[in-house]
mmCIF file of C-alpha atoms and ligand atoms in Angstrom:
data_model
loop_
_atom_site.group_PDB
_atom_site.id
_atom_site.type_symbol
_atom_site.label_atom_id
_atom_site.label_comp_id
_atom_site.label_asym_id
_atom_site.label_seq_id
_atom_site.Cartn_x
_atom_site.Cartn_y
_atom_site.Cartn_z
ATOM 1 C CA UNK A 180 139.399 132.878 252.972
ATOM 2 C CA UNK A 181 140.708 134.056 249.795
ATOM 3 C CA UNK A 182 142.907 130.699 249.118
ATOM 4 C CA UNK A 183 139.604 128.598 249.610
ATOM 5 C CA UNK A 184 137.825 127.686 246.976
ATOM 6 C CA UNK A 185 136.549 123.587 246.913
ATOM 7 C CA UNK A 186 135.154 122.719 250.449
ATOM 8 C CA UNK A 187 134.051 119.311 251.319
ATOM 9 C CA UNK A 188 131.355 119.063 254.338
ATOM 10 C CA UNK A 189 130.983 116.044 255.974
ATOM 11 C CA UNK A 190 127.927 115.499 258.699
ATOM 12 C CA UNK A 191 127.371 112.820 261.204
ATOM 13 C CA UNK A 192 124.623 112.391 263.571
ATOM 14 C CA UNK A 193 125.247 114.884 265.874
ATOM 15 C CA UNK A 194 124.342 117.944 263.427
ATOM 16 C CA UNK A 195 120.650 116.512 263.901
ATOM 17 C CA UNK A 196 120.855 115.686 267.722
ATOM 18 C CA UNK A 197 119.373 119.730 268.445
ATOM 19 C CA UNK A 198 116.166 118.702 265.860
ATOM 20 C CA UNK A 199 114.912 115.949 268.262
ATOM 21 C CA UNK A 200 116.765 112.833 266.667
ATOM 22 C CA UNK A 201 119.183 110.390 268.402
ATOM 23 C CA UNK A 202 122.724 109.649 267.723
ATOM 24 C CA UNK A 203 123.805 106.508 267.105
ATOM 25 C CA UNK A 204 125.944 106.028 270.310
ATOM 26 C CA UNK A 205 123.190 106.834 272.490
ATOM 27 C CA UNK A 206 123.575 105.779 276.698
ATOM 28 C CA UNK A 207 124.888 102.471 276.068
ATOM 29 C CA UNK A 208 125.883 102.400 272.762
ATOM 30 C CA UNK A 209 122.306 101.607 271.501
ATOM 31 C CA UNK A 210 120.414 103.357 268.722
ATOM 32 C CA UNK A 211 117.145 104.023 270.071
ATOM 33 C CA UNK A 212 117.082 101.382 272.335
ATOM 34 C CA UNK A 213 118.593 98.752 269.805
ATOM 35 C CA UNK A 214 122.217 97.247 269.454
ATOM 36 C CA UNK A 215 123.421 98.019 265.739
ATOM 37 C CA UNK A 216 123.985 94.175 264.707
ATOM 38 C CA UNK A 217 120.239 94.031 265.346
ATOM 39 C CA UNK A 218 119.316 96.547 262.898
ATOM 40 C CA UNK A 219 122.107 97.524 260.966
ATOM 41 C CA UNK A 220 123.591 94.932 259.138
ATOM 42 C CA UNK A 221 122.378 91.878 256.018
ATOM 43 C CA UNK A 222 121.923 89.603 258.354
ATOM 44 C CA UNK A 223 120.178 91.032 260.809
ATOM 45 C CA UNK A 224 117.418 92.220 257.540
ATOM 46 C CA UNK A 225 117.819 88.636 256.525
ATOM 47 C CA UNK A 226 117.280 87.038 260.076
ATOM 48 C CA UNK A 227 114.841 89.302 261.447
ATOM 49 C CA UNK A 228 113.303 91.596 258.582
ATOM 50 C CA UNK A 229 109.847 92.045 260.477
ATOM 51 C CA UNK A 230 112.042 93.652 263.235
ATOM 52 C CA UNK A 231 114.502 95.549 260.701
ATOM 53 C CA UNK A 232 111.953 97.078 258.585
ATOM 54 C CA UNK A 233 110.020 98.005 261.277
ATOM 55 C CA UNK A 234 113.035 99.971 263.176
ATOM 56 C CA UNK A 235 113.287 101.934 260.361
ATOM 57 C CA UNK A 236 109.374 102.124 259.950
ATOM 58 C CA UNK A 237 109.418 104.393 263.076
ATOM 59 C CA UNK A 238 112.948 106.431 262.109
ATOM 60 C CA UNK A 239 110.948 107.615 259.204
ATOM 61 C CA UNK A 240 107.661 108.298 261.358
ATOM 62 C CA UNK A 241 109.794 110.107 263.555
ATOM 63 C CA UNK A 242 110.960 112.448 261.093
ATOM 64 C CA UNK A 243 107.571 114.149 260.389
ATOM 65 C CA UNK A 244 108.123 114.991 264.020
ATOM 66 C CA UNK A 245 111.313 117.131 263.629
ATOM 67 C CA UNK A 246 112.399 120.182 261.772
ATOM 68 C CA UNK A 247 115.763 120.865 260.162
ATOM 69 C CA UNK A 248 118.031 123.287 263.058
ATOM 70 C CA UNK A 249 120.446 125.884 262.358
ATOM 71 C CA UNK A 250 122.697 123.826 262.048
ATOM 72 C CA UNK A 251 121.112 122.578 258.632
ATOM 73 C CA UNK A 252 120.114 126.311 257.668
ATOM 74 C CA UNK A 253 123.435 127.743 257.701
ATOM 75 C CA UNK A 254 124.648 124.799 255.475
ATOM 76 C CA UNK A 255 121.947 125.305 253.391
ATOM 77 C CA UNK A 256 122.776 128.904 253.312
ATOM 78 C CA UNK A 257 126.492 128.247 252.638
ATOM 79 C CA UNK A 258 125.393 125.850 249.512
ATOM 80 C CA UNK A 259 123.344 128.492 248.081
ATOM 81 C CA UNK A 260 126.377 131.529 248.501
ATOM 82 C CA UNK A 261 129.385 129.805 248.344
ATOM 83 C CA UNK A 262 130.787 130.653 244.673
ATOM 84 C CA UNK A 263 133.665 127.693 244.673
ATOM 85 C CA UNK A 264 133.105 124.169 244.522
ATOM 86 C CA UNK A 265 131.229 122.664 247.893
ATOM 87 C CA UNK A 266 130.062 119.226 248.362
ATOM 88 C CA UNK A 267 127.830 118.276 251.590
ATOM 89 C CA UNK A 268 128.389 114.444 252.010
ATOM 90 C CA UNK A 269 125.936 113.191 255.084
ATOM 91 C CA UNK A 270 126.101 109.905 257.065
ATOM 92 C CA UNK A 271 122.912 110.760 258.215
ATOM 93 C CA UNK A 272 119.539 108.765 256.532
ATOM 94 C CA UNK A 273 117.569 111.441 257.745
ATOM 95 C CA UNK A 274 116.249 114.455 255.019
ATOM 96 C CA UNK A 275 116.697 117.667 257.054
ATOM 97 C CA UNK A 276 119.681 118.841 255.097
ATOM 98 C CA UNK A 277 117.586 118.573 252.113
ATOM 99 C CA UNK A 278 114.399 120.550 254.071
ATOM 100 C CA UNK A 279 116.603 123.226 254.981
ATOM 101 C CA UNK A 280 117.016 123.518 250.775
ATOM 102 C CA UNK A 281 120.981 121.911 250.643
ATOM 103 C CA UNK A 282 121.247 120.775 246.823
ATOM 104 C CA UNK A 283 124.785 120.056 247.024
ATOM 105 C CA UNK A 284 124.545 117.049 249.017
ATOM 106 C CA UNK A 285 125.267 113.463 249.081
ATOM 107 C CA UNK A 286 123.858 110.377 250.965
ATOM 108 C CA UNK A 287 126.812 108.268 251.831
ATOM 109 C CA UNK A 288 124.556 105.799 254.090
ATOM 110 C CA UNK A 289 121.521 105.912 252.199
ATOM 111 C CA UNK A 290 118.235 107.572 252.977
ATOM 112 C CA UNK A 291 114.816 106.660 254.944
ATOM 113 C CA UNK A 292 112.647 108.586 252.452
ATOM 114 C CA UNK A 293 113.906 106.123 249.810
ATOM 115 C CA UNK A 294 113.643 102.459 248.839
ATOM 116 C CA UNK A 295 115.457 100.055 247.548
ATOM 117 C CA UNK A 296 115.118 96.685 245.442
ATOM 118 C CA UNK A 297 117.681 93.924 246.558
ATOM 119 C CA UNK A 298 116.650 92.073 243.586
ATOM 120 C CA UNK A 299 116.928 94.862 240.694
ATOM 121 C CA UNK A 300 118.335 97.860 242.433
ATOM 122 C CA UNK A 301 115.292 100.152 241.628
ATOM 123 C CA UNK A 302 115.148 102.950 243.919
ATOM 124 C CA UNK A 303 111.722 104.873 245.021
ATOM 125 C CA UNK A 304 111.159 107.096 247.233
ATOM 126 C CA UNK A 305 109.248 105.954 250.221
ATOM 127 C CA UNK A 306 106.720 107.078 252.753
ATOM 128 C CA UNK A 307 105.041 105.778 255.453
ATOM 129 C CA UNK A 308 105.460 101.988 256.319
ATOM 130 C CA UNK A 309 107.688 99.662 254.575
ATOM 131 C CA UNK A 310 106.937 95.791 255.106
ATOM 132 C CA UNK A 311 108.779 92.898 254.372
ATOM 133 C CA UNK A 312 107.426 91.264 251.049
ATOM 134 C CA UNK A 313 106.673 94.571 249.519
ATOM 135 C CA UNK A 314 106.884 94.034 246.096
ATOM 136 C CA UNK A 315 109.045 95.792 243.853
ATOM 137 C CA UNK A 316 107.364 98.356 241.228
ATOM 138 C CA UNK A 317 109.939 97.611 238.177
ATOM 139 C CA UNK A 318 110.833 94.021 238.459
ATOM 140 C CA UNK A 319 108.122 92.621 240.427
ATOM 141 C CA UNK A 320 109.858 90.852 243.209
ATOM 142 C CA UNK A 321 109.064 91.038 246.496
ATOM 143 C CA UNK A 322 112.451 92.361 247.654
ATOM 144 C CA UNK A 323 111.686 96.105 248.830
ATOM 145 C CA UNK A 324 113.884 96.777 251.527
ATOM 146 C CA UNK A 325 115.016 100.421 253.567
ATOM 147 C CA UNK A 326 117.806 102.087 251.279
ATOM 148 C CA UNK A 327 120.287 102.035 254.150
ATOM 149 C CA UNK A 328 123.835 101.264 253.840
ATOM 150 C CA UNK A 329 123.830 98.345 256.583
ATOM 151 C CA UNK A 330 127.780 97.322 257.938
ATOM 152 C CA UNK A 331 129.526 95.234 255.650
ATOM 153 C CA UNK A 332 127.964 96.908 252.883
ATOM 154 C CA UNK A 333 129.864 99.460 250.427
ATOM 155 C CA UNK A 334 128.758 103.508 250.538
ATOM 156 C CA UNK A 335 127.159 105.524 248.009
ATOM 157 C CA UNK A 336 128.662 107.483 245.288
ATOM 158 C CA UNK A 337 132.165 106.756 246.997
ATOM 159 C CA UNK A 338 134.127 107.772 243.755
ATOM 160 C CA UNK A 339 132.441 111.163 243.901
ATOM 161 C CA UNK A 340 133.164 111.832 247.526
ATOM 162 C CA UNK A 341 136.862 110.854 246.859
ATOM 163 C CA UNK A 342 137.177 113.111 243.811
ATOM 164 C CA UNK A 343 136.402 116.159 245.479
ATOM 165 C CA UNK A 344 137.889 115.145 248.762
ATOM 166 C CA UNK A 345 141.095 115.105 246.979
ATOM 167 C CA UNK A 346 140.403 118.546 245.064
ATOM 168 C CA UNK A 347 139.614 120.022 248.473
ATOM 169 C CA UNK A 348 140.963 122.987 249.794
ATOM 170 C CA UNK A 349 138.628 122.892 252.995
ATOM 171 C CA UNK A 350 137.169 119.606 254.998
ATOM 172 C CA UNK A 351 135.023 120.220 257.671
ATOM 173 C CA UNK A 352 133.338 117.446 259.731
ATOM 174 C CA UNK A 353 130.636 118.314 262.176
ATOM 175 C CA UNK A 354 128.793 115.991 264.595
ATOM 176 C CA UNK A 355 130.386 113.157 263.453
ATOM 177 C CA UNK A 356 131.855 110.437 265.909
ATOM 178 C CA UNK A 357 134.976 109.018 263.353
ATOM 179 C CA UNK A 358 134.398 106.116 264.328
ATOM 180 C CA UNK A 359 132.542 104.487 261.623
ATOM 181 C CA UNK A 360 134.662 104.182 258.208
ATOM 182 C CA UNK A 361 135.429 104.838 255.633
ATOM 183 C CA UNK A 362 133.892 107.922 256.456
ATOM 184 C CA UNK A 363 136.150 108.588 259.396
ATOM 185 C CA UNK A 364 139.252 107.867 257.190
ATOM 186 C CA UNK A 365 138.110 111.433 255.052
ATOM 187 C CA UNK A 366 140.114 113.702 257.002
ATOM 188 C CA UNK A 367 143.522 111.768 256.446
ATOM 189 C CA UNK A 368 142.697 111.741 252.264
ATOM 190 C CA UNK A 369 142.073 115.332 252.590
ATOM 191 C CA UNK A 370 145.036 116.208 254.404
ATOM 192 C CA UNK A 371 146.952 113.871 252.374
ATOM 193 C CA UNK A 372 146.112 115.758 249.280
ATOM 194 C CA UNK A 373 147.106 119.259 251.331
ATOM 195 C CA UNK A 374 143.504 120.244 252.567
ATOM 196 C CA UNK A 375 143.287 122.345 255.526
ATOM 197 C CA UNK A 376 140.968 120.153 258.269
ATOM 198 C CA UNK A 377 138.204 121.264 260.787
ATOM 199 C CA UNK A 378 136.062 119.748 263.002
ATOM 200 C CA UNK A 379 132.693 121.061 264.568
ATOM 201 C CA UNK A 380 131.958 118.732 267.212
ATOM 202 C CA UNK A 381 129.875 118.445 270.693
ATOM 203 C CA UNK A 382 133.004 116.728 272.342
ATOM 204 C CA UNK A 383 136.641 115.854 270.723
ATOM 205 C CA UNK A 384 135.782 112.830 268.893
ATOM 206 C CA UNK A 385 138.085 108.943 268.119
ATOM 207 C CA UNK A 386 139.592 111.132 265.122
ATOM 208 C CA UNK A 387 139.889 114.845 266.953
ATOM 209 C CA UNK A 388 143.504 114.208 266.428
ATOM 210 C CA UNK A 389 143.653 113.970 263.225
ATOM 211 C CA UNK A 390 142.130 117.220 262.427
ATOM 212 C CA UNK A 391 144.286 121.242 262.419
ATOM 213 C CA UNK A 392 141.582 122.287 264.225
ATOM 214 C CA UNK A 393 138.941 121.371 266.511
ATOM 215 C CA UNK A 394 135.907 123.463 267.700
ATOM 216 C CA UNK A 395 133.741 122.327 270.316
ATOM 217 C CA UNK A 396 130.194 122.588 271.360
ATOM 218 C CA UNK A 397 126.886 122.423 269.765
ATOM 219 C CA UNK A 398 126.312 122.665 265.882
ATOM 220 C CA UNK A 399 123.235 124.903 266.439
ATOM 221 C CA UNK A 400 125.585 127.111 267.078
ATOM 222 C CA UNK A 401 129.183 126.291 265.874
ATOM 223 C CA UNK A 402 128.008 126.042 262.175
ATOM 224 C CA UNK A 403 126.453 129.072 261.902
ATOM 225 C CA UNK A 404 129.546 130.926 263.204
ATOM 226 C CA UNK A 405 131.872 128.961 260.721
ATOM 227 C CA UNK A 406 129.404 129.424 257.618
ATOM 228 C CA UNK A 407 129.343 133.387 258.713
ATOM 229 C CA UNK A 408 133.012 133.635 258.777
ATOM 230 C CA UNK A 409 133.382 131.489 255.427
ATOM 231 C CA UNK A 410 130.574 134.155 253.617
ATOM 232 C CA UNK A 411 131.911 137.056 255.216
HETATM 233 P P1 LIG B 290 127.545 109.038 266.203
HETATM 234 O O1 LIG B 290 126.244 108.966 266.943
HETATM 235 O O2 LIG B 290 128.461 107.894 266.264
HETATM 236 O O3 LIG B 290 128.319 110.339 266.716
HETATM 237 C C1 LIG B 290 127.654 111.572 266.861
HETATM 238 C C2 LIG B 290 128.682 112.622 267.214
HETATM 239 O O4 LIG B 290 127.996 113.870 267.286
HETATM 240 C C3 LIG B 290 129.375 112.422 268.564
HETATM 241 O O5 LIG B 290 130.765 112.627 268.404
HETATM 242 C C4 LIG B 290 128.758 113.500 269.451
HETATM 243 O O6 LIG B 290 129.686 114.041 270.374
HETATM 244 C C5 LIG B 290 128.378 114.563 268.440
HETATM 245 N N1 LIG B 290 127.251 115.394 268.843
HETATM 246 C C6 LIG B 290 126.171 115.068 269.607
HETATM 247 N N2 LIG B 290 125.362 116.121 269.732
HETATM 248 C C7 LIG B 290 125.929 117.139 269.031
HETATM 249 C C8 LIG B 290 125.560 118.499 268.775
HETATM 250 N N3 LIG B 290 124.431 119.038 269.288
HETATM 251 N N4 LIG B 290 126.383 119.251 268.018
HETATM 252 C C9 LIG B 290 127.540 118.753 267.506
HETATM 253 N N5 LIG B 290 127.936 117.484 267.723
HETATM 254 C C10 LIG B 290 127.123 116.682 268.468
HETATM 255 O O7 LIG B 290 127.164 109.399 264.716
HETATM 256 P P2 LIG B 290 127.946 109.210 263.336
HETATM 257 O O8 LIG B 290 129.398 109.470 263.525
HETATM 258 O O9 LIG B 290 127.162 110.018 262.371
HETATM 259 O O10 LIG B 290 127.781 107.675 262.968
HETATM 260 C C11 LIG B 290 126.521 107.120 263.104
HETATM 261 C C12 LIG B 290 125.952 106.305 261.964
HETATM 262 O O11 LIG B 290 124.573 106.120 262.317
HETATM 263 C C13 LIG B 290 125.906 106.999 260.640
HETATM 264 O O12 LIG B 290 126.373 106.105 259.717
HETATM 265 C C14 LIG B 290 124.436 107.304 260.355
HETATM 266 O O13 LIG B 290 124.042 106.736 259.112
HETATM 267 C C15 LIG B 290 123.643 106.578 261.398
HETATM 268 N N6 LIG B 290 122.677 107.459 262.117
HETATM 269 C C16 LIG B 290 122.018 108.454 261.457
HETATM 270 C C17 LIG B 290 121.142 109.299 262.133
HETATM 271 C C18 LIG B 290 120.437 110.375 261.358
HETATM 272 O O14 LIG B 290 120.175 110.208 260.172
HETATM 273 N N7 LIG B 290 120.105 111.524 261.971
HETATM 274 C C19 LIG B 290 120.939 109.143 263.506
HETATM 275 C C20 LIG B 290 121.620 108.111 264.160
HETATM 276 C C21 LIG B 290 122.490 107.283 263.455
HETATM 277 ZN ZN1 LIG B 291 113.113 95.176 241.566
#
């Protein structure tokens, strides 16, 4: 691993589908029971807020329930050993990266533990429930809304991620379907700028093809194999 020094980590769903939490493309293609337009985009939250804020009401309830696998351990472990550059960018709103103690980490989609002010921009973080009308604590408006990236809507801190996407040595993608972009796009930027490309995944996923190398089965135990070789 000597000719490694900047890795770029990027998690989907699936890393948190051994704590107890759904991915998005559950049986169906529903998330937890709902069809994305109905949750997941402006005008669903402008259409039906009672029903948006609540959905992600109980996706925040639900993660008192769960614990952070080792999955999220070994990355946490790799963060805190790893003497190059490493960046952890997550799709995922929940927090169990940052439970298992990940500091190098980004929130591409946003995060349930946070809110956010559609009037001002203010940010908070959040617990418990969320209703519509809650009024915002700088500005006063009643325009509190879950700090999700809905569709349609631009990612966080996308300048960052592309910066050291295209200083990367490594990307690694694990649990991660590639089918929502621009995330999905990553692994042709990083190969574009000469990264070597792996993916951890339960099955071989829209953008398997893409990648030099594929890996399949669980990330309970995939990541901790890969983070042991990469430390060794
Ligand atoms: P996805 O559900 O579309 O895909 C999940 C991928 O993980 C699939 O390819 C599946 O084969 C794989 N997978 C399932 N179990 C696995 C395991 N045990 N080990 C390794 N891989 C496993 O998820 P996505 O690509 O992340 O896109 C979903 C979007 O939904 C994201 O934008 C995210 O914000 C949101 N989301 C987040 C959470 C969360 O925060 N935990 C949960 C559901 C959806
Ligand atoms: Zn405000």
């Amino acid at each position: 691993m000597t000719d490694i020094h900047n890795i770029v980590v990027l998690t989907g769903a699936g890393i948190s589908a051994e704590s107890g939490i759904a991915t998005f493309r559950g049986p169906g293609g529903l998330w937890e029971g709902h069809r994305v337009e109905d949750v997941c985009t402006p005008q669903a939250l402008a259409r039906d807020p009672e029903l948006v804020h609540r959905f992600y009401d109980l996706r925040r309830v639900a993660l008192g329930q769960v614990e952070p696998n080792a999955a999220h351990q070994a990355l946490a472990r790799l963060d805190a050993e790893w003497p190059g550059d490493l960046l952890i960018v997550t799709q995922n709103v929940d927090d169990l990266h940052e439970r298992a103690g990940a500091k190098r980490l980004l929130h591409m989609h946003g995060e349930l533990k946070s809110a956010l002010c559609a009037a001002c921009e203010h940010r908070q973080t959040w617990d418990g429930d969320m209703p519509p009308g809650t009024v915002c604590a700088a500005c006063g408006t009643p325009a509190v809304r879950p700090d999700i990236v809905f569709f349609g809507e631009m990612p966080y801190a996308m300048d960052v991620i592309e910066r050291a996407i295209s200083r990367a040595d490594l990307f690694v993608s694990i649990g991660t379907s590639g089918a929502v972009y621009p995330a999905a796009g990553f692994v042709q930027t990083a190969k574009y700028h000469g990264a070597r490309t792996l993916e951890l995944n339960l099955d071989r996923s829209e953008g398997s093809g893409w990648f030099h190398e594929s890996r399949l089965g669980p990330a309970g135990t995939l990541v901790p194999e890969w983070v042991g070789q990469m430390l060794a």
